[in-house]
Amino acid sequence: MRQLWNGRVKTQPAAIARCLTVQDVIHTVRWTRTHGLPLSVRAGGHDTAGRALSEGVVIDLSQMKAVTVDPDQRTAHVQAGATIGDLIEATTQYGLVTATGNCSAVGMAGFTLGGGYGPLTGAYGLGVDNLLSAQVVTASGQLLTANAEEHPDLLWGLRGGGGNFGVVVSLEYRLHPLTTVLSGMLLYPLGEARTVLRRLNDFMATIPDELTIQSGFIQMPEGATVLFLLPSYCGESAAGEQVIAPLRTFRTVLVDQVQSITYNEFIHQWDANAPKGRHYSAKTHSIKGFQPEIIDTLIEQGLPFSSPFSFIALHHFHGAASRVGASETAFALRQDHLMVELIAAWEPQDSEQRHIQWAQHISGSLAPYAFKGGYINLLDEHEIERVRLAFGSNYERLLDLKQKYDPDDVFRSTIGHLAPNSLTR
């Protein structure tokens, strides 16, 4: 129960409450408040920073993972312990999906509350853009429903503001008709990465919403580092082939795995690359695009990796996600950009210092070219100021919501510090 996805997290809670019902959650919140103990919430447990575990009481929602689909209304009601894999397995039989991340083991609640980048961002927006309602247990032990009619201000805050306002016990999502995607890895030699990324930068400005392109660098089993592009097209397959075709002409393609596959198959493809129990350290920035200085920084400062398990991934934000106003949700960065994940990964027996330093070094090198702030799901406890900058003009409104729904700062999922008594206005 204490083991998270990131094996590096060794926090020892005083107690873990394995909740099976909403009433269990209410009881645990009230009991914990009565005894003045710190509290944290574990859902999917896939957070790199380990915020799911406090040294006090952990509300474990991992057993609350039921998914109920209404195919007529095209909605899904999801308990907070459900993973991306749980949700997609339930919706697939109806030919429906919602915006998810790339990895099936990630919890839908945490993924959504921080924003939710993924392979369908261009067509359907972020995870938060598909969140219709949520049930929340507040610090006083009340169960609230947040939707367009009830507590709409709270729903606004949950759409990208993190789990700072209570224990989210269930979420309702908008679903979209989709059974297959045209997707797969395109691998290019490292020596041609500069040319490919320059051409990709121009290409991304011309593509339709249906195509979202993840990119980055990975190390192959035989030791070679390669550039990867992962296009995902969610429209008609024949049209997708024509749209994706130029990617194959950028330079030499070492491996071409692009094919039509079910979305359920797609989200399981990356699972083996980031297994539970390995040690991880993450850094993040958001950049406008592949400008020459950014390409040089990624290659010259990021490579070679400190470990064959480390990787750099860039998530493509465009299309439907960019057409949402910056003030419509708590998630504020609504212009086209790339969200950079710098993931240091190593086996438990290895010394961690050089891996952490690798991520810190490339992060520092990218910072001058990046937007201020960063993706809150990947920021760590030492980056408090970047949280404020990430929310931009929405920050003041989030502080007001915090004062209204959790004035005693019980819930601290966004680096633990979105509270009037811990950050200044």
Short mmCIF file of C-alpha atoms in Angstrom, two decimals:
data_model
loop_
_atom_site.label_atom_id
_atom_site.label_comp_id
_atom_site.label_asym_id
_atom_site.label_seq_id
_atom_site.Cartn_x
_atom_site.Cartn_y
_atom_site.Cartn_z
CA MET A 1 0.00 0.00 0.00
CA ARG A 2 2.89 2.37 0.73
CA GLN A 3 4.75 1.61 -2.49
CA LEU A 4 4.27 4.30 -5.11
CA TRP A 5 5.23 4.25 -8.78
CA ASN A 6 8.41 6.16 -7.93
CA GLY A 7 10.42 3.75 -5.80
CA ARG A 8 12.60 6.64 -4.65
CA VAL A 9 9.79 7.88 -2.38
CA LYS A 10 10.35 6.38 1.07
CA THR A 11 7.98 8.43 3.22
CA GLN A 12 6.59 6.49 6.20
CA PRO A 13 2.99 7.52 6.98
CA ALA A 14 1.63 7.21 10.48
CA ALA A 15 -1.45 5.49 9.07
CA ILE A 16 -3.02 4.55 5.76
CA ALA A 17 -6.80 4.50 5.47
CA ARG A 18 -7.87 2.24 2.60
CA CYS A 19 -11.20 3.78 1.70
CA LEU A 20 -13.86 1.77 -0.12
CA THR A 21 -16.69 4.30 0.01
CA VAL A 22 -17.21 8.04 0.08
CA GLN A 23 -18.36 7.69 3.68
CA ASP A 24 -14.96 6.15 4.53
CA VAL A 25 -13.30 9.27 3.10
CA ILE A 26 -15.57 11.62 5.05
CA HIS A 27 -14.91 9.74 8.28
CA THR A 28 -11.13 9.75 7.73
CA VAL A 29 -11.01 13.47 6.97
CA ARG A 30 -13.01 14.31 10.08
CA TRP A 31 -10.98 11.98 12.30
CA THR A 32 -7.68 13.30 10.97
CA ARG A 33 -8.75 16.91 11.48
CA THR A 34 -9.91 16.15 15.02
CA HIS A 35 -6.48 14.77 15.88
CA GLY A 36 -4.54 17.50 14.10
CA LEU A 37 -2.58 15.17 11.86
CA PRO A 38 -1.15 15.94 8.41
CA LEU A 39 -3.17 14.45 5.57
CA SER A 40 -2.46 13.38 2.00
CA VAL A 41 -4.40 11.59 -0.72
CA ARG A 42 -3.25 8.61 -2.76
CA ALA A 43 -5.15 7.79 -5.93
CA GLY A 44 -3.09 6.42 -8.83
CA GLY A 45 0.18 6.95 -6.93
CA HIS A 46 2.02 7.92 -10.13
CA ASP A 47 3.30 11.31 -8.97
CA THR A 48 7.08 11.68 -9.31
CA ALA A 49 7.36 13.98 -6.29
CA GLY A 50 5.56 11.53 -3.99
CA ARG A 51 2.93 13.98 -2.77
CA ALA A 52 0.54 11.07 -2.19
CA LEU A 53 2.36 10.14 1.01
CA SER A 54 2.48 12.39 4.06
CA GLU A 55 4.00 11.48 7.41
CA GLY A 56 0.50 11.69 8.88
CA VAL A 57 -2.60 9.98 7.52
CA VAL A 58 -2.88 8.85 3.90
CA ILE A 59 -6.34 8.56 2.38
CA ASP A 60 -5.85 5.67 -0.06
CA LEU A 61 -8.43 5.75 -2.86
CA SER A 62 -6.80 3.06 -4.99
CA GLN A 63 -9.62 0.58 -4.32
CA MET A 64 -12.28 3.08 -5.41
CA LYS A 65 -11.87 2.58 -9.14
CA ALA A 66 -15.29 1.88 -10.61
CA VAL A 67 -16.14 3.40 -14.00
CA THR A 68 -19.74 3.85 -15.19
CA VAL A 69 -20.36 4.81 -18.83
CA ASP A 70 -23.49 6.45 -20.22
CA PRO A 71 -23.11 5.85 -23.98
CA ASP A 72 -26.20 7.87 -24.84
CA GLN A 73 -25.03 10.98 -23.02
CA ARG A 74 -21.40 10.21 -23.90
CA THR A 75 -20.22 10.62 -20.33
CA ALA A 76 -18.24 8.51 -17.90
CA HIS A 77 -18.46 8.64 -14.09
CA VAL A 78 -15.09 7.64 -12.66
CA GLN A 79 -14.12 6.98 -9.06
CA ALA A 80 -10.91 8.74 -8.06
CA GLY A 81 -8.79 5.60 -7.76
CA ALA A 82 -9.32 4.62 -11.40
CA THR A 83 -6.38 4.71 -13.77
CA ILE A 84 -6.32 5.72 -17.40
CA GLY A 85 -6.33 2.03 -18.24
CA ASP A 86 -9.43 1.42 -16.11
CA LEU A 87 -11.32 4.23 -17.84
CA ILE A 88 -10.37 3.28 -21.40
CA GLU A 89 -11.15 -0.40 -20.81
CA ALA A 90 -14.68 0.61 -19.77
CA THR A 91 -15.30 3.08 -22.60
CA THR A 92 -13.77 1.03 -25.42
CA GLN A 93 -16.74 -1.32 -25.67
CA TYR A 94 -18.88 1.70 -26.62
CA GLY A 95 -16.37 3.11 -29.11
CA LEU A 96 -15.80 6.15 -26.90
CA VAL A 97 -12.78 7.82 -25.28
CA THR A 98 -11.85 10.98 -23.42
CA ALA A 99 -8.59 12.92 -23.37
CA THR A 100 -6.01 10.87 -21.47
CA GLY A 101 -2.26 10.62 -21.04
CA ASN A 102 0.00 8.10 -22.76
CA CYS A 103 0.47 5.64 -19.88
CA SER A 104 -2.30 3.33 -18.67
CA ALA A 105 -1.06 3.21 -15.05
CA VAL A 106 -1.49 6.94 -14.40
CA GLY A 107 -4.45 7.84 -12.18
CA MET A 108 -7.16 9.82 -13.96
CA ALA A 109 -7.76 12.11 -10.98
CA GLY A 110 -4.21 13.37 -10.61
CA PHE A 111 -3.72 13.52 -14.36
CA THR A 112 -6.81 15.68 -14.74
CA LEU A 113 -6.48 18.01 -11.76
CA GLY A 114 -3.07 19.23 -12.92
CA GLY A 115 -4.16 19.81 -16.54
CA GLY A 116 -3.74 16.57 -18.45
CA TYR A 117 -1.58 16.53 -21.58
CA GLY A 118 -1.95 13.62 -23.98
CA PRO A 119 -2.12 12.28 -27.53
CA LEU A 120 -5.62 13.66 -28.17
CA THR A 121 -4.93 17.23 -26.99
CA GLY A 122 -5.26 18.77 -30.45
CA ALA A 123 -8.68 17.28 -31.11
CA TYR A 124 -10.27 17.14 -27.64
CA GLY A 125 -8.22 19.46 -25.45
CA LEU A 126 -6.64 18.69 -22.10
CA GLY A 127 -8.02 16.35 -19.49
CA VAL A 128 -9.45 19.37 -17.64
CA ASP A 129 -11.30 20.50 -20.74
CA ASN A 130 -13.31 17.27 -20.63
CA LEU A 131 -14.11 17.37 -16.91
CA LEU A 132 -17.84 18.01 -16.49
CA SER A 133 -18.24 17.61 -12.74
CA ALA A 134 -16.58 16.25 -9.62
CA GLN A 135 -17.54 15.20 -6.11
CA VAL A 136 -15.29 16.59 -3.41
CA VAL A 137 -14.99 15.95 0.31
CA THR A 138 -13.93 19.24 1.88
CA ALA A 139 -11.70 19.79 4.89
CA SER A 140 -14.81 20.06 7.08
CA GLY A 141 -16.01 16.63 5.92
CA GLN A 142 -18.76 17.91 3.63
CA LEU A 143 -19.49 16.21 0.31
CA LEU A 144 -19.90 18.79 -2.46
CA THR A 145 -20.77 18.39 -6.11
CA ALA A 146 -18.95 20.82 -8.38
CA ASN A 147 -20.50 21.34 -11.80
CA ALA A 148 -21.91 24.12 -13.98
CA GLU A 149 -24.84 24.67 -11.61
CA GLU A 150 -23.46 23.76 -8.17
CA HIS A 151 -20.22 25.30 -6.93
CA PRO A 152 -19.05 26.29 -10.43
CA ASP A 153 -16.17 28.22 -8.87
CA LEU A 154 -14.85 24.99 -7.37
CA LEU A 155 -15.13 23.19 -10.71
CA TRP A 156 -13.12 26.02 -12.26
CA GLY A 157 -10.39 25.50 -9.66
CA LEU A 158 -10.32 21.73 -10.13
CA ARG A 159 -9.73 22.25 -13.85
CA GLY A 160 -5.99 22.61 -13.51
CA GLY A 161 -5.57 23.95 -9.98
CA GLY A 162 -4.60 20.60 -8.45
CA GLY A 163 -6.15 18.76 -5.52
CA ASN A 164 -5.86 21.72 -3.17
CA PHE A 165 -9.49 22.12 -2.21
CA GLY A 166 -10.52 18.71 -0.87
CA VAL A 167 -10.51 14.99 -1.59
CA VAL A 168 -11.87 14.45 -5.10
CA VAL A 169 -13.75 11.14 -4.83
CA SER A 170 -15.25 10.97 -8.31
CA LEU A 171 -15.12 12.75 -11.66
CA GLU A 172 -17.42 12.94 -14.68
CA TYR A 173 -15.94 13.22 -18.17
CA ARG A 174 -17.18 14.09 -21.62
CA LEU A 175 -16.56 11.23 -24.08
CA HIS A 176 -15.84 11.32 -27.81
CA PRO A 177 -16.44 8.70 -30.51
CA LEU A 178 -13.14 6.96 -31.28
CA THR A 179 -12.04 3.36 -31.65
CA THR A 180 -8.64 3.51 -33.36
CA VAL A 181 -5.78 5.95 -33.80
CA LEU A 182 -3.09 6.06 -36.45
CA SER A 183 0.05 6.12 -34.36
CA GLY A 184 3.45 4.60 -33.74
CA MET A 185 7.10 5.47 -33.25
CA LEU A 186 9.22 7.05 -35.96
CA LEU A 187 12.89 6.85 -34.98
CA TYR A 188 15.68 8.96 -36.49
CA PRO A 189 19.47 8.89 -36.02
CA LEU A 190 20.75 11.35 -33.43
CA GLY A 191 23.02 12.91 -36.06
CA GLU A 192 19.96 14.04 -38.02
CA ALA A 193 18.00 15.32 -35.03
CA ARG A 194 18.67 19.01 -35.68
CA THR A 195 17.33 18.81 -39.23
CA VAL A 196 14.31 16.75 -38.23
CA LEU A 197 13.32 19.05 -35.36
CA ARG A 198 13.70 22.20 -37.47
CA ARG A 199 11.41 20.71 -40.08
CA LEU A 200 9.03 19.43 -37.41
CA ASN A 201 8.78 22.94 -35.97
CA ASP A 202 7.53 24.27 -39.32
CA PHE A 203 5.31 21.24 -39.92
CA MET A 204 3.47 21.56 -36.60
CA ALA A 205 2.21 25.00 -37.59
CA THR A 206 0.30 23.47 -40.52
CA ILE A 207 -1.33 20.32 -39.13
CA PRO A 208 -5.01 19.71 -38.29
CA ASP A 209 -6.39 19.26 -34.79
CA GLU A 210 -6.66 15.50 -35.31
CA LEU A 211 -2.86 15.13 -35.31
CA THR A 212 -0.85 15.58 -32.11
CA ILE A 213 2.89 14.81 -32.18
CA GLN A 214 4.89 13.84 -29.13
CA SER A 215 8.66 13.92 -29.60
CA GLY A 216 11.86 13.42 -27.66
CA PHE A 217 14.95 11.32 -27.12
CA ILE A 218 15.31 7.77 -25.84
CA GLN A 219 18.14 5.25 -25.61
CA MET A 220 17.76 2.02 -27.55
CA PRO A 221 18.51 -1.36 -25.89
CA GLU A 222 21.77 -1.65 -27.84
CA GLY A 223 22.89 1.72 -26.46
CA ALA A 224 22.28 4.19 -29.29
CA THR A 225 20.38 7.38 -28.48
CA VAL A 226 17.72 8.27 -31.06
CA LEU A 227 15.18 10.98 -31.74
CA PHE A 228 11.59 9.79 -31.70
CA LEU A 229 8.42 11.27 -33.09
CA LEU A 230 5.12 9.79 -31.94
CA PRO A 231 2.33 11.09 -34.16
CA SER A 232 -1.23 10.28 -33.10
CA TYR A 233 -4.02 10.91 -35.59
CA CYS A 234 -7.60 10.44 -34.39
CA GLY A 235 -9.47 11.03 -37.65
CA GLU A 236 -10.14 8.79 -40.64
CA SER A 237 -7.14 6.53 -41.23
CA ALA A 238 -6.62 7.19 -44.95
CA ALA A 239 -6.63 10.95 -44.38
CA GLY A 240 -4.24 10.43 -41.48
CA GLU A 241 -1.75 8.60 -43.69
CA GLN A 242 -1.60 11.61 -45.99
CA VAL A 243 -1.19 14.05 -43.10
CA ILE A 244 1.57 12.01 -41.43
CA ALA A 245 3.45 11.17 -44.67
CA PRO A 246 5.74 14.25 -44.61
CA LEU A 247 7.25 13.09 -41.30
CA ARG A 248 8.83 10.18 -43.17
CA THR A 249 10.64 12.57 -45.52
CA PHE A 250 12.35 14.75 -42.93
CA ARG A 251 15.49 12.56 -42.93
CA THR A 252 16.39 8.88 -42.60
CA VAL A 253 13.76 6.90 -40.69
CA LEU A 254 15.40 4.05 -38.79
CA VAL A 255 12.14 2.55 -37.53
CA ASP A 256 8.59 3.19 -38.71
CA GLN A 257 5.92 1.68 -36.45
CA VAL A 258 3.00 3.89 -37.51
CA GLN A 259 -0.16 1.84 -37.90
CA SER A 260 -3.85 1.87 -37.06
CA ILE A 261 -4.35 0.49 -33.56
CA THR A 262 -7.09 0.62 -30.95
CA TYR A 263 -6.80 3.41 -28.41
CA ASN A 264 -6.70 0.79 -25.66
CA GLU A 265 -3.61 -0.76 -27.27
CA PHE A 266 -2.08 2.65 -27.75
CA ILE A 267 -2.13 3.69 -24.09
CA HIS A 268 -0.41 0.45 -23.01
CA GLN A 269 2.56 0.89 -25.37
CA TRP A 270 4.61 3.06 -23.00
CA ASP A 271 3.93 1.12 -19.80
CA ALA A 272 7.11 -0.95 -19.97
CA ASN A 273 9.30 2.14 -20.38
CA ALA A 274 8.47 3.53 -16.93
CA PRO A 275 7.83 0.57 -14.60
CA LYS A 276 6.69 0.89 -11.01
CA GLY A 277 9.49 0.68 -8.45
CA ARG A 278 12.26 2.23 -10.52
CA HIS A 279 13.67 5.48 -9.12
CA TYR A 280 12.72 8.74 -10.85
CA SER A 281 13.42 12.45 -10.70
CA ALA A 282 11.59 14.88 -13.00
CA LYS A 283 12.03 18.42 -14.23
CA THR A 284 9.77 20.34 -16.57
CA HIS A 285 9.58 23.46 -18.73
CA SER A 286 7.21 24.72 -21.39
CA ILE A 287 8.67 26.12 -24.59
CA LYS A 288 7.23 27.92 -27.58
CA GLY A 289 8.70 25.50 -30.12
CA PHE A 290 11.89 24.06 -31.56
CA GLN A 291 13.94 27.20 -31.93
CA PRO A 292 17.62 26.58 -32.85
CA GLU A 293 18.91 27.42 -29.37
CA ILE A 294 16.43 24.98 -27.78
CA ILE A 295 17.40 22.21 -30.19
CA ASP A 296 21.06 22.80 -29.37
CA THR A 297 20.36 22.77 -25.65
CA LEU A 298 18.40 19.51 -25.78
CA ILE A 299 21.14 17.75 -27.71
CA GLU A 300 24.29 19.30 -26.24
CA GLN A 301 23.18 19.57 -22.60
CA GLY A 302 20.70 16.69 -22.38
CA LEU A 303 22.78 13.99 -24.05
CA PRO A 304 24.19 11.58 -23.21
CA PHE A 305 21.69 10.45 -20.61
CA SER A 306 22.85 9.64 -17.10
CA SER A 307 21.08 6.28 -17.40
CA PRO A 308 19.74 4.13 -20.25
CA PHE A 309 16.30 4.44 -18.61
CA SER A 310 16.18 8.25 -18.66
CA PHE A 311 14.41 10.10 -21.44
CA ILE A 312 13.28 13.47 -22.72
CA ALA A 313 9.67 13.82 -23.90
CA LEU A 314 7.97 16.87 -25.38
CA HIS A 315 4.17 17.01 -25.31
CA HIS A 316 2.43 18.89 -28.11
CA PHE A 317 -0.18 21.50 -27.05
CA HIS A 318 -2.27 22.94 -29.89
CA GLY A 319 -5.66 22.87 -31.56
CA ALA A 320 -8.71 22.56 -29.32
CA ALA A 321 -6.61 23.05 -26.18
CA SER A 322 -5.29 26.40 -27.46
CA ARG A 323 -8.77 27.70 -28.21
CA VAL A 324 -9.80 27.66 -24.55
CA GLY A 325 -9.42 31.06 -22.91
CA ALA A 326 -6.68 31.47 -20.29
CA SER A 327 -9.26 32.41 -17.64
CA GLU A 328 -11.82 29.72 -18.52
CA THR A 329 -10.00 27.11 -16.41
CA ALA A 330 -7.34 27.30 -13.72
CA PHE A 331 -4.86 25.91 -16.26
CA ALA A 332 -3.54 29.17 -17.71
CA LEU A 333 -1.01 28.48 -20.50
CA ARG A 334 -3.33 28.35 -23.49
CA GLN A 335 -1.06 29.26 -26.40
CA ASP A 336 0.57 26.66 -28.65
CA HIS A 337 3.63 25.18 -26.93
CA LEU A 338 5.59 22.07 -26.05
CA MET A 339 5.66 20.79 -22.48
CA VAL A 340 9.08 19.26 -21.78
CA GLU A 341 9.48 16.28 -19.46
CA LEU A 342 13.05 15.63 -18.32
CA ILE A 343 12.87 12.24 -16.63
CA ALA A 344 15.92 10.83 -14.87
CA ALA A 345 15.40 7.13 -14.13
CA TRP A 346 17.66 4.57 -12.51
CA GLU A 347 17.57 1.23 -10.72
CA PRO A 348 17.28 1.24 -6.91
CA GLN A 349 20.80 -0.05 -6.35
CA ASP A 350 22.37 2.84 -8.27
CA SER A 351 23.57 6.05 -6.63
CA GLU A 352 21.08 8.83 -7.34
CA GLN A 353 23.29 11.91 -7.36
CA ARG A 354 24.46 11.94 -10.98
CA HIS A 355 20.96 11.21 -12.27
CA ILE A 356 19.40 14.07 -10.31
CA GLN A 357 22.21 16.36 -11.42
CA TRP A 358 21.60 15.44 -15.06
CA ALA A 359 17.96 16.52 -14.85
CA GLN A 360 18.85 19.69 -12.93
CA HIS A 361 21.58 20.62 -15.42
CA ILE A 362 19.46 20.38 -18.55
CA SER A 363 16.56 22.06 -16.75
CA GLY A 364 18.77 25.00 -15.90
CA SER A 365 20.05 25.17 -19.47
CA LEU A 366 16.50 25.27 -20.88
CA ALA A 367 15.15 27.80 -18.39
CA PRO A 368 16.26 30.97 -20.26
CA TYR A 369 14.26 29.90 -23.33
CA ALA A 370 11.13 28.67 -21.52
CA PHE A 371 7.88 30.22 -20.35
CA LYS A 372 7.83 31.16 -16.69
CA GLY A 373 6.25 28.63 -14.41
CA GLY A 374 5.86 25.01 -15.48
CA TYR A 375 3.49 22.05 -15.51
CA ILE A 376 2.34 21.67 -11.90
CA ASN A 377 2.08 17.87 -12.08
CA LEU A 378 5.85 17.72 -12.61
CA LEU A 379 7.08 20.49 -10.31
CA ASP A 380 8.63 19.51 -6.99
CA GLU A 381 8.43 20.88 -3.47
CA HIS A 382 11.35 23.27 -3.98
CA GLU A 383 9.72 25.09 -6.90
CA ILE A 384 7.04 27.08 -5.08
CA GLU A 385 7.55 30.27 -7.05
CA ARG A 386 7.13 28.42 -10.34
CA VAL A 387 3.69 27.24 -9.18
CA ARG A 388 2.57 30.84 -8.81
CA LEU A 389 3.99 31.73 -12.22
CA ALA A 390 2.33 28.68 -13.81
CA PHE A 391 -1.11 29.95 -12.82
CA GLY A 392 -0.38 33.47 -14.03
CA SER A 393 -3.39 35.78 -13.80
CA ASN A 394 -5.47 32.91 -12.35
CA TYR A 395 -3.35 32.75 -9.19
CA GLU A 396 -5.28 35.35 -7.19
CA ARG A 397 -8.58 33.61 -7.95
CA LEU A 398 -7.12 30.29 -6.81
CA LEU A 399 -6.02 31.85 -3.53
CA ASP A 400 -9.58 33.11 -2.97
CA LEU A 401 -10.93 29.60 -3.67
CA LYS A 402 -8.42 28.14 -1.23
CA GLN A 403 -9.58 30.56 1.46
CA LYS A 404 -13.20 29.61 0.78
CA TYR A 405 -12.93 25.81 0.61
CA ASP A 406 -9.79 25.01 2.65
CA PRO A 407 -8.80 28.01 4.79
CA ASP A 408 -6.70 25.86 7.15
CA ASP A 409 -4.51 24.54 4.30
CA VAL A 410 -5.31 20.87 4.92
CA PHE A 411 -4.87 19.79 1.29
CA ARG A 412 -1.52 20.50 -0.32
CA SER A 413 -1.24 18.56 -3.56
CA THR A 414 0.15 21.40 -5.67
CA ILE A 415 3.58 21.39 -4.06
CA GLY A 416 1.72 21.76 -0.80
CA HIS A 417 1.75 25.54 -0.88
CA LEU A 418 -1.28 27.00 -2.65
CA ALA A 419 -2.52 28.70 0.48
CA PRO A 420 -2.86 32.34 1.65
CA ASN A 421 -0.73 31.66 4.74
CA SER A 422 2.19 30.20 2.79
CA LEU A 423 2.46 32.38 -0.32
CA THR A 424 2.09 36.11 -0.56
CA ARG A 425 -0.23 37.87 -2.94
#
